[in-house]
PDB file of C-alpha atoms in Angstrom:
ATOM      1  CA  UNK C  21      17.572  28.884 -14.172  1.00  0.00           C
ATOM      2  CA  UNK C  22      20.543  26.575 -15.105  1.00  0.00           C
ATOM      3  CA  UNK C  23      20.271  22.932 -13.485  1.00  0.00           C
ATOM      4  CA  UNK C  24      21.470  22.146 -10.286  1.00  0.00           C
ATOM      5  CA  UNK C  25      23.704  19.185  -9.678  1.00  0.00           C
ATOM      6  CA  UNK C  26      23.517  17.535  -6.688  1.00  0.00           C
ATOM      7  CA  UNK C  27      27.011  16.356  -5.239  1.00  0.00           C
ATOM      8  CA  UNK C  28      27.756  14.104  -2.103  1.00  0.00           C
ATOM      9  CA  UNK C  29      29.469  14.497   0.641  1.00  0.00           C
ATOM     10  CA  UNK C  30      32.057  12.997   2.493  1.00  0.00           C
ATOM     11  CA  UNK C  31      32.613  12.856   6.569  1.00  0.00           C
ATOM     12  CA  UNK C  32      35.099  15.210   7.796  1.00  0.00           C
ATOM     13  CA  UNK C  33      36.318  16.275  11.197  1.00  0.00           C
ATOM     14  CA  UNK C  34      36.965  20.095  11.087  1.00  0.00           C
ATOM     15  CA  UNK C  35      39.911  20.783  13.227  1.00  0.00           C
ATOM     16  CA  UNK C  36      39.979  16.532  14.138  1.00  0.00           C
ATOM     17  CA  UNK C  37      36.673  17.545  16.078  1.00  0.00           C
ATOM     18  CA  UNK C  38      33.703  18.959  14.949  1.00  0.00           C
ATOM     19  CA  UNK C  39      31.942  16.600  12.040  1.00  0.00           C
ATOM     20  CA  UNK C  40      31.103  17.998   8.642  1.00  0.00           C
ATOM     21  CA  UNK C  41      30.045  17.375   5.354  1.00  0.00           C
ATOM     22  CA  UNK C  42      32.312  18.114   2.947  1.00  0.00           C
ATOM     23  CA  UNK C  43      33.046  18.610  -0.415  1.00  0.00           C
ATOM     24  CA  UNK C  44      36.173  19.460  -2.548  1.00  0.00           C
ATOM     25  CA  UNK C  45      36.330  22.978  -4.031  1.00  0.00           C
ATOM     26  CA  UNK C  46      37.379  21.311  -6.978  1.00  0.00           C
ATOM     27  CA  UNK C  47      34.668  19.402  -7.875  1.00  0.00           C
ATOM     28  CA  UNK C  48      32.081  22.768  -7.385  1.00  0.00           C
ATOM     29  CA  UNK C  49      33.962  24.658  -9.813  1.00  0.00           C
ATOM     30  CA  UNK C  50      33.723  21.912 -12.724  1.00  0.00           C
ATOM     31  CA  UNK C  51      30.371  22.118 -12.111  1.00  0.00           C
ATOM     32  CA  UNK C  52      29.212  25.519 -11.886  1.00  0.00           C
ATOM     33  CA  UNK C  53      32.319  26.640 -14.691  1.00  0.00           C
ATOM     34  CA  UNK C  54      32.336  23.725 -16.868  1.00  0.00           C
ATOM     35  CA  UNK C  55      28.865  21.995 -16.273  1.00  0.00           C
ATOM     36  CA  UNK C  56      27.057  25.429 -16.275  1.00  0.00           C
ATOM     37  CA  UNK C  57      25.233  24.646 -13.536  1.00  0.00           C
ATOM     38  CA  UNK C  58      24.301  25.394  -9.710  1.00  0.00           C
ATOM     39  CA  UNK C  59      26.391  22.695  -7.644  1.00  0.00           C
ATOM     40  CA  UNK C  60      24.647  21.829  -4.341  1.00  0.00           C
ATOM     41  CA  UNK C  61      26.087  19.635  -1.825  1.00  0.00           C
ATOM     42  CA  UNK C  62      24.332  17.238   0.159  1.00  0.00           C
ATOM     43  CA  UNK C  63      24.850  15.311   3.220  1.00  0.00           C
ATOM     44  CA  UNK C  64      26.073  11.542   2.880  1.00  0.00           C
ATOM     45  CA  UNK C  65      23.767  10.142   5.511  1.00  0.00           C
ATOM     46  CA  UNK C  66      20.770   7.857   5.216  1.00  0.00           C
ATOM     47  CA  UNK C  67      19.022   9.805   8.538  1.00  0.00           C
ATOM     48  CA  UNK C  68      18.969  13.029   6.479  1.00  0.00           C
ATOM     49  CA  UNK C  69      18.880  12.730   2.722  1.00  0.00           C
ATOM     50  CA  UNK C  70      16.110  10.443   1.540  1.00  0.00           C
ATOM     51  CA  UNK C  71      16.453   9.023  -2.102  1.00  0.00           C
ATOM     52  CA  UNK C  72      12.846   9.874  -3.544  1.00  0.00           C
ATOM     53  CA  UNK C  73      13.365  13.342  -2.119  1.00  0.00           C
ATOM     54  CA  UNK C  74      17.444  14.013  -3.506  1.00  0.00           C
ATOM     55  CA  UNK C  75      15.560  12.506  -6.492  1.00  0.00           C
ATOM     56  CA  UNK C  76      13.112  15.403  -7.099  1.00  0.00           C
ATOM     57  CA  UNK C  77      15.166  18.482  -5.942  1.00  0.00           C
ATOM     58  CA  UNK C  78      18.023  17.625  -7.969  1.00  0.00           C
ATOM     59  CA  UNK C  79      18.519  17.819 -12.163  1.00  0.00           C
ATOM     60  CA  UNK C  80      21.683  15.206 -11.853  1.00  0.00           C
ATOM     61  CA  UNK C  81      24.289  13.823  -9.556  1.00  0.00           C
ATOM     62  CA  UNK C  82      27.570  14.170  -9.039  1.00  0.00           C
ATOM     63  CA  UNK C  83      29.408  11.099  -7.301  1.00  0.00           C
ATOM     64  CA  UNK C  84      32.662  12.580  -6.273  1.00  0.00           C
ATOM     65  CA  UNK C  85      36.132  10.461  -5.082  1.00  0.00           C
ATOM     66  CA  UNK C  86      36.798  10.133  -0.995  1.00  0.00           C
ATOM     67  CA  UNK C  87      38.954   8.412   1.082  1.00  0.00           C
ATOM     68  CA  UNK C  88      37.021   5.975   2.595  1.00  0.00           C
ATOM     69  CA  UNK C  89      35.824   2.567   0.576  1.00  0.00           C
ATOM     70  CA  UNK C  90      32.535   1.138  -0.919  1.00  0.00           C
ATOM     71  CA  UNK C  91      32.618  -1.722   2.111  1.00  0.00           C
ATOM     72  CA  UNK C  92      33.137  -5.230   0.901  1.00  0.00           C
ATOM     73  CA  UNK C  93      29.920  -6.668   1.786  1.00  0.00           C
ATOM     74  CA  UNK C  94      28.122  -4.248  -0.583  1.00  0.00           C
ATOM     75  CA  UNK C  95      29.036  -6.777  -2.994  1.00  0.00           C
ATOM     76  CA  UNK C  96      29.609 -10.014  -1.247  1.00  0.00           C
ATOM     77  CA  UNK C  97      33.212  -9.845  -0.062  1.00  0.00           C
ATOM     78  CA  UNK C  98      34.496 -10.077   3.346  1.00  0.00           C
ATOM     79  CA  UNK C  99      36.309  -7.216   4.676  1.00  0.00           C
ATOM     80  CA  UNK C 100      40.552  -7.152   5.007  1.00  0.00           C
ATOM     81  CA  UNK C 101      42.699  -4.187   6.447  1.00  0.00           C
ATOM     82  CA  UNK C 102      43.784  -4.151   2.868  1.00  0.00           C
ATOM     83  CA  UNK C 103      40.208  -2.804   1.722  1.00  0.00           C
ATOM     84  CA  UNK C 104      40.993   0.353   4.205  1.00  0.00           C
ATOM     85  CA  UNK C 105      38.814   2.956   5.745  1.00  0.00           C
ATOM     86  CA  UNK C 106      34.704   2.855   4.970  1.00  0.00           C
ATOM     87  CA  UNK C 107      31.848   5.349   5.058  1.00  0.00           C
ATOM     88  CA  UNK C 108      28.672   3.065   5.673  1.00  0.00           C
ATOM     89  CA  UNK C 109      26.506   6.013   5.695  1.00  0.00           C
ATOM     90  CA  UNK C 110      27.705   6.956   2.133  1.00  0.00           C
ATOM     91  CA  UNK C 111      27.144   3.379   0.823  1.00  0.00           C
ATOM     92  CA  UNK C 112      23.872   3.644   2.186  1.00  0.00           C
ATOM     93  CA  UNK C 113      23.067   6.730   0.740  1.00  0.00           C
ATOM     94  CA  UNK C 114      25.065   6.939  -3.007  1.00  0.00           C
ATOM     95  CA  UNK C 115      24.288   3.155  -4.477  1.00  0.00           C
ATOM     96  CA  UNK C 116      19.964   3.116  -4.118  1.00  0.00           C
ATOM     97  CA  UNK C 117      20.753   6.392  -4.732  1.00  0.00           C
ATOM     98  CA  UNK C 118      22.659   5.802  -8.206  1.00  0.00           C
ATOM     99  CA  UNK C 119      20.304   2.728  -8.802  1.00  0.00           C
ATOM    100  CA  UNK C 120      17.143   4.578  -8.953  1.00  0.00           C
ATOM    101  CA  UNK C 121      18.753   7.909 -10.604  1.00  0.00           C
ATOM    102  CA  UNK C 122      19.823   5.595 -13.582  1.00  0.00           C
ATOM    103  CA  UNK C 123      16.567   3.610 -14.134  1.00  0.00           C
ATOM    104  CA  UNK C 124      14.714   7.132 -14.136  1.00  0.00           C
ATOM    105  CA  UNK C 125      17.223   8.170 -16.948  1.00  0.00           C
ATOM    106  CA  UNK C 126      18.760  11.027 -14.308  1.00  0.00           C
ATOM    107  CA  UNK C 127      22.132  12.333 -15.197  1.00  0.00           C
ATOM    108  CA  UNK C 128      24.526  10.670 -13.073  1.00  0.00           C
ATOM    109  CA  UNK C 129      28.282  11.416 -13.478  1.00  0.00           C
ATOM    110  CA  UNK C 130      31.008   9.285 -11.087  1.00  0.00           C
ATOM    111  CA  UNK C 131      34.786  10.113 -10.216  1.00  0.00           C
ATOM    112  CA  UNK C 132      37.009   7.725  -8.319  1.00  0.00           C
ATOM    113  CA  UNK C 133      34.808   6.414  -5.684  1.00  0.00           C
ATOM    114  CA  UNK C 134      32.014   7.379  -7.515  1.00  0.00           C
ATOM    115  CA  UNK C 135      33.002   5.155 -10.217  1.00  0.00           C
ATOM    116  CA  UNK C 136      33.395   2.120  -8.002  1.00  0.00           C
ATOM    117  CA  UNK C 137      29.821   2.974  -6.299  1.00  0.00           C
ATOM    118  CA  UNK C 138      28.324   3.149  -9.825  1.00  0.00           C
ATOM    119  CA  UNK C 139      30.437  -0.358 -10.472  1.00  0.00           C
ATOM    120  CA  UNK C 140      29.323  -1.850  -7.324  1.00  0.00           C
ATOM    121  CA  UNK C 141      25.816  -0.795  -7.613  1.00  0.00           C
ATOM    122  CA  UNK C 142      25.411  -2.420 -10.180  1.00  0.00           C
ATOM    123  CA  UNK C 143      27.022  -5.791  -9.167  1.00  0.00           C
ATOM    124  CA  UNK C 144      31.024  -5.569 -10.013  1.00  0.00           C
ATOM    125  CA  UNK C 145      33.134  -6.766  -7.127  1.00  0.00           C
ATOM    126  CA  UNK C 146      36.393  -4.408  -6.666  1.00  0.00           C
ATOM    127  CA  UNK C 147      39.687  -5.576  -5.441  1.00  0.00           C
ATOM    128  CA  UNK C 148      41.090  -3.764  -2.763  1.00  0.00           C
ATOM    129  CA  UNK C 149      44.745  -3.687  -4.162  1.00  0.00           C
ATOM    130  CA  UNK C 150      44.810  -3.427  -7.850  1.00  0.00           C
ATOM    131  CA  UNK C 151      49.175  -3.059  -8.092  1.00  0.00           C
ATOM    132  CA  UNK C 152      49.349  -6.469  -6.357  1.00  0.00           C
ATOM    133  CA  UNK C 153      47.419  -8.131  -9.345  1.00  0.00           C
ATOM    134  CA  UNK C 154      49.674  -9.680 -11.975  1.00  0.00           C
ATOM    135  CA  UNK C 155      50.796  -7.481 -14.556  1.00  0.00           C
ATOM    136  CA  UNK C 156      48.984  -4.378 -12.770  1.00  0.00           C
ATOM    137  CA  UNK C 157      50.846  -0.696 -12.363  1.00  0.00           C
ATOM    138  CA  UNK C 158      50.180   0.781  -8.546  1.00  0.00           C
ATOM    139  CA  UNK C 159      47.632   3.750  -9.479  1.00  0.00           C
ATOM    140  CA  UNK C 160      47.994   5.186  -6.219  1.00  0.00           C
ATOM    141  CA  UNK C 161      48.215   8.808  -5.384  1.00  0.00           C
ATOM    142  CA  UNK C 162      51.971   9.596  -4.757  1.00  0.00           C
ATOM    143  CA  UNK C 163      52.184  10.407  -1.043  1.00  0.00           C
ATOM    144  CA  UNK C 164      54.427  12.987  -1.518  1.00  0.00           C
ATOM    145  CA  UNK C 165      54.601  16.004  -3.363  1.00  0.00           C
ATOM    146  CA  UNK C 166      52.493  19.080  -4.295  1.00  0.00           C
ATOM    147  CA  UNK C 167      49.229  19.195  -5.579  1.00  0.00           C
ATOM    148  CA  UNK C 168      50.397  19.836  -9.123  1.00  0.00           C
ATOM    149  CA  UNK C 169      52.698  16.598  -8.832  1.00  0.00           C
ATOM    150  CA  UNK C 170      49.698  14.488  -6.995  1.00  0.00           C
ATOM    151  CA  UNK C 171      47.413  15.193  -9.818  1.00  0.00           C
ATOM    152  CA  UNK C 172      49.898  14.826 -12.451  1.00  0.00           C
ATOM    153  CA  UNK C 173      48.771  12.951 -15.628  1.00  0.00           C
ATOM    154  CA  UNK C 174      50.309   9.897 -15.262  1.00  0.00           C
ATOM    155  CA  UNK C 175      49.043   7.685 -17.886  1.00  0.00           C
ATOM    156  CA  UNK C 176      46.917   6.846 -20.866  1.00  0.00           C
ATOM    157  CA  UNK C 177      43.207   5.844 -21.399  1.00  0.00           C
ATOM    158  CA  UNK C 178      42.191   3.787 -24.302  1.00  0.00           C
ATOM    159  CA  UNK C 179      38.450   4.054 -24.941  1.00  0.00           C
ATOM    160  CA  UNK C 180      36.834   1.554 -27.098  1.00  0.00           C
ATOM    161  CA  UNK C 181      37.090   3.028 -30.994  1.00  0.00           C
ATOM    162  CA  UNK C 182      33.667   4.415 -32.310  1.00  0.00           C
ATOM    163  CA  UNK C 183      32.155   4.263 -28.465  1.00  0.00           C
ATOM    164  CA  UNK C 184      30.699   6.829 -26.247  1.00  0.00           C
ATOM    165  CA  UNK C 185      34.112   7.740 -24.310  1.00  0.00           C
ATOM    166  CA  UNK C 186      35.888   7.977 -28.301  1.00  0.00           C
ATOM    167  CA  UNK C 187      32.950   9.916 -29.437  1.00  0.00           C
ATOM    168  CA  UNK C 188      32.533  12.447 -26.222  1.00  0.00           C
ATOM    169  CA  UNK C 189      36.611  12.946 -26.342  1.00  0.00           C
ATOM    170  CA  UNK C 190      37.195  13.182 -30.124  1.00  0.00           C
ATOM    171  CA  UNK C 191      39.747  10.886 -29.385  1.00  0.00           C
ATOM    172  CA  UNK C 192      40.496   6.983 -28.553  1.00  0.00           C
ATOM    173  CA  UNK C 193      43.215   7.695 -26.200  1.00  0.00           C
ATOM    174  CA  UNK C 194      43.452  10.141 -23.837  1.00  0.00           C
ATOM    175  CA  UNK C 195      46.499  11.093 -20.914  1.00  0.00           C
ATOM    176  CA  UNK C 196      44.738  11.020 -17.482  1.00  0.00           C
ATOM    177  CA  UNK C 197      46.104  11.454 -13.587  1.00  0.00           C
ATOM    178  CA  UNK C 198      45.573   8.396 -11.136  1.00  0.00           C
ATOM    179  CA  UNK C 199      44.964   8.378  -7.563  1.00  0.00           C
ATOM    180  CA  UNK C 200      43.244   4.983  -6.745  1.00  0.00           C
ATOM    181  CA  UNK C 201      44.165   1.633  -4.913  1.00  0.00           C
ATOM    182  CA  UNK C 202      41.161   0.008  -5.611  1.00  0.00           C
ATOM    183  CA  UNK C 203      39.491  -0.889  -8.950  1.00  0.00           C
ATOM    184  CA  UNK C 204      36.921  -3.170 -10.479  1.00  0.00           C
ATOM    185  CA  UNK C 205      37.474  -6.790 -10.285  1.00  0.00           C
ATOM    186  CA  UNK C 206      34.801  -8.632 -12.074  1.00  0.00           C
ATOM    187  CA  UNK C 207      32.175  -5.914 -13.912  1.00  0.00           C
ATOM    188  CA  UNK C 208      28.314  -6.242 -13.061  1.00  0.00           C
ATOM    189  CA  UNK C 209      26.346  -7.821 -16.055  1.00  0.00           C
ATOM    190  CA  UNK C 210      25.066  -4.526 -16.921  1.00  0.00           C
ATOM    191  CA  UNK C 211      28.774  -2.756 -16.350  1.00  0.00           C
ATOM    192  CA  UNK C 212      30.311  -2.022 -19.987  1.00  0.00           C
ATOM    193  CA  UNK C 213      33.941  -1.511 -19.705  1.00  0.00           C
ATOM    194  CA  UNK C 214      34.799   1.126 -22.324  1.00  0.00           C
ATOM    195  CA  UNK C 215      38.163   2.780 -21.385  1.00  0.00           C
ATOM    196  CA  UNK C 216      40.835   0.993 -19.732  1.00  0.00           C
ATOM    197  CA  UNK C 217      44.841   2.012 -18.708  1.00  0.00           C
ATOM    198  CA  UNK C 218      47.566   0.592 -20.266  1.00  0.00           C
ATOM    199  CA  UNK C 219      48.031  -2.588 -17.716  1.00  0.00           C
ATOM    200  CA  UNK C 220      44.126  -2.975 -18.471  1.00  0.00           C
ATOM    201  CA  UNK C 221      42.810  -1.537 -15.221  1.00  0.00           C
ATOM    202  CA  UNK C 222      39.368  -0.457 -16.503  1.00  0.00           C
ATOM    203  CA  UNK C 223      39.097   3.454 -16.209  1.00  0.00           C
ATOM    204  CA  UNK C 224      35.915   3.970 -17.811  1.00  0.00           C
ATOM    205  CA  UNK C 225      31.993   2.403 -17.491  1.00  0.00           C
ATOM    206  CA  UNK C 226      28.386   2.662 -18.397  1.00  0.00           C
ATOM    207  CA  UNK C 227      25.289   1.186 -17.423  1.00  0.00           C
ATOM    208  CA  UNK C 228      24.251  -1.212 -20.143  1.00  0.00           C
ATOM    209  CA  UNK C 229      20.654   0.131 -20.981  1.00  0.00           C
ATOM    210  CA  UNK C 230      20.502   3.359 -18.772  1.00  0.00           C
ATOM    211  CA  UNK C 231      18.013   5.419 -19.926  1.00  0.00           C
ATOM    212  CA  UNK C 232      19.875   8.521 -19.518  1.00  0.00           C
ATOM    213  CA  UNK C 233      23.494  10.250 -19.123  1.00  0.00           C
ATOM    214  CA  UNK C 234      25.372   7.899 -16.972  1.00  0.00           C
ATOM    215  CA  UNK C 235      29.395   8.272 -17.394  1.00  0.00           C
ATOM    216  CA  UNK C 236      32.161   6.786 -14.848  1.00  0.00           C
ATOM    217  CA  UNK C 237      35.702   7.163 -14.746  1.00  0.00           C
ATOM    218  CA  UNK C 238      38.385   6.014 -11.999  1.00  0.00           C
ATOM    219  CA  UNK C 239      40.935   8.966 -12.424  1.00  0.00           C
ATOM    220  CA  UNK C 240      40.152  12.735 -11.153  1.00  0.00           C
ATOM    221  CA  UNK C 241      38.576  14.898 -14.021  1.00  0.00           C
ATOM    222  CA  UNK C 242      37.554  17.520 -11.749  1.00  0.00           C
ATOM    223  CA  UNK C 243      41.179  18.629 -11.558  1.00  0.00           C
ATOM    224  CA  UNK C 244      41.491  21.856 -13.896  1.00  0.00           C
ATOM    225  CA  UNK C 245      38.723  20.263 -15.441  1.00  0.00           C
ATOM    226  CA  UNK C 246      38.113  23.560 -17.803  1.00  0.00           C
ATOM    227  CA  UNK C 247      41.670  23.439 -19.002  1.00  0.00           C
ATOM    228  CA  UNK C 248      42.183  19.465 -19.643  1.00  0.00           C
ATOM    229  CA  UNK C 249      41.433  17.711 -22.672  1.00  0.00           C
ATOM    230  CA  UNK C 250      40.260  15.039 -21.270  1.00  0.00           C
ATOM    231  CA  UNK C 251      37.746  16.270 -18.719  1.00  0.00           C
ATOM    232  CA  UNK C 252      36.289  19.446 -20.038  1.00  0.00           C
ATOM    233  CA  UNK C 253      34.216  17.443 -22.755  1.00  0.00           C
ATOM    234  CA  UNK C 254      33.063  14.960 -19.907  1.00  0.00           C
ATOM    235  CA  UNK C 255      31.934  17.716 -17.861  1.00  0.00           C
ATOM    236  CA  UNK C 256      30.236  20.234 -21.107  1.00  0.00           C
ATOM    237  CA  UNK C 257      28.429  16.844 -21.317  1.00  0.00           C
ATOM    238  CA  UNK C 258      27.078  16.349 -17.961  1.00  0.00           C
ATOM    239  CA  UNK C 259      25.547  19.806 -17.712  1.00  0.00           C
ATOM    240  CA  UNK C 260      24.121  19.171 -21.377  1.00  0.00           C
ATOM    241  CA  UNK C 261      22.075  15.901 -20.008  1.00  0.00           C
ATOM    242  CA  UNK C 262      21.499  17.894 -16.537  1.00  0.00           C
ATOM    243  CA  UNK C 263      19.510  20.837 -18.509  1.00  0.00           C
ATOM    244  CA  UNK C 264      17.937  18.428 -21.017  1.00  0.00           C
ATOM    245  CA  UNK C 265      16.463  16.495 -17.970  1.00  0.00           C
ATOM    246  CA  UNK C 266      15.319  19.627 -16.183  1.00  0.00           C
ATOM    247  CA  UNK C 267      13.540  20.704 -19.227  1.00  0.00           C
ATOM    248  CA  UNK C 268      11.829  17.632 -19.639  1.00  0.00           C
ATOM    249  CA  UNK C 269      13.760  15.012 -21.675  1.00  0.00           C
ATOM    250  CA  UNK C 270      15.946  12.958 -20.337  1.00  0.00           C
ATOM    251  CA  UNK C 271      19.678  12.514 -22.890  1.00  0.00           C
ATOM    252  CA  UNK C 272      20.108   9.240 -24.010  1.00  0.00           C
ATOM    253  CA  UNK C 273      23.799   7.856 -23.483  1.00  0.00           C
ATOM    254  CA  UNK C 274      23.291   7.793 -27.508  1.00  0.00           C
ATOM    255  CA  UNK C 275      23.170  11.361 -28.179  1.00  0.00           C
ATOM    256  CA  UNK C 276      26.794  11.822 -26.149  1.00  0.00           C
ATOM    257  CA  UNK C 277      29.461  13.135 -28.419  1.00  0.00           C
TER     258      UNK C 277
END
């Protein structure tokens, strides 16, 4: 049987009314096309989905982007309107979650929020509005516009040469979308900083001695993720680590690319 991949959720009103978990369609197909594996969604709340239990029915993780933020005090800030709309029961659930799925070598990929839970859970602080840093580009989804134009690839990603995003890619610099206000502020001790935009925004992380397969990246790779350079190779790698750790072995972050 292939792996499955367990993805969170995020809280939604169905018809402003009736509360859901949900999940974008989006991020099931890169899973079960381009991962090759069975993508399961689970709730994002602490009352339902216990760690040591998501832990055993699951091959790997998939930490997926949402509208609300990680909240500030998950790593020591107070909270501004400028930090925006928060989902305590997903912090609550995702970062022991990530945490304990790393130190067990468990594949565990993260996109957009994901990444800044896998930053944050790990120590980083974020900033709640990158574009009014010095020198910084506004990375925010246009508000306007089709899907197409929203997920347009909007600007480069420069990975360090020789490292694991160069390697995975085949390339040092790749052409990604953005559709983020937040980012990463000061990186966690054990938060390596290997790809980063053009106005240095990092864009890409790992977990300095992780065991196993753990990838982040602030832009949206689950967009036509079969068709796009740039994501396809991220995903093929994911479902790689998520059948080598169902079969037994976990994939050292090493062996990537």
């Amino acid at each position: 049987m292939r792996p499955i991949v367990g993805i969170i959720s995020n809280a939604f009103l169905i018809n402003d009314q009736y509360p859901a978990h949900a999940n974008g369609s989006m991020n099931t197909d890169a899973i079960a096309h381009v991962s090759d594996a069975i993508a399961l969604t689970f709730p994002a709340d602490p009352a339902v989905s216990r760690t040591e239990e998501l832990l055993e029915l699951f091959d790997g993780f998939l930490f997926t982007g949402g509208r609300p933020n990680v909240h500030p005090e998950e790593y020591g800030h107070a909270e501004t309107e400028a930090h925006g709309a928060f989902d305590r029961d997903r912090d609550r659930v995702a970062l022991p979650l990530i945490r304990a799925a790393v130190e067990r070598g468990q594949p565990v990929l993260g996109i957009c929020r994901g990444f800044q839970e896998v930053a944050v859970a790990f120590g980083s602080t974020l900033h709640p509005e990158i574009r009014e840093l010095p020198g910084r580009d506004n990375h925010r989804m246009p508000p306007d516009g089709t899907l197409e134009e929203k997920f347009e690839l909007r600007h480069d990603v420069s990975f360090t040469p020789g490292g694991p995003y160069a390697r995975l890619m085949g390339a040092d610099t790749v052409r990604t979308n953005t559709l983020h206000g937040q980012g990463i502020d000061q990186p966690g001790s054990r938060v390596v900083i290997d790809g980063r935009a053009p106005d240095g925004t990092p864009e890409a992380i790992l977990i300095d001695g992780a065991p196993g397969f753990c990838l982040a990246v602030q832009w949206h790779p689950e967009y036509k993720a079969a068709e796009d350079p740039a994501s396809r190779p991220l995903f093929e790698a994911f479902g790689d680590a998520c059948r080598a750790w169902r079969a037994g072995r976990a994939a050292p972050l090493r062996a990537v690319g």
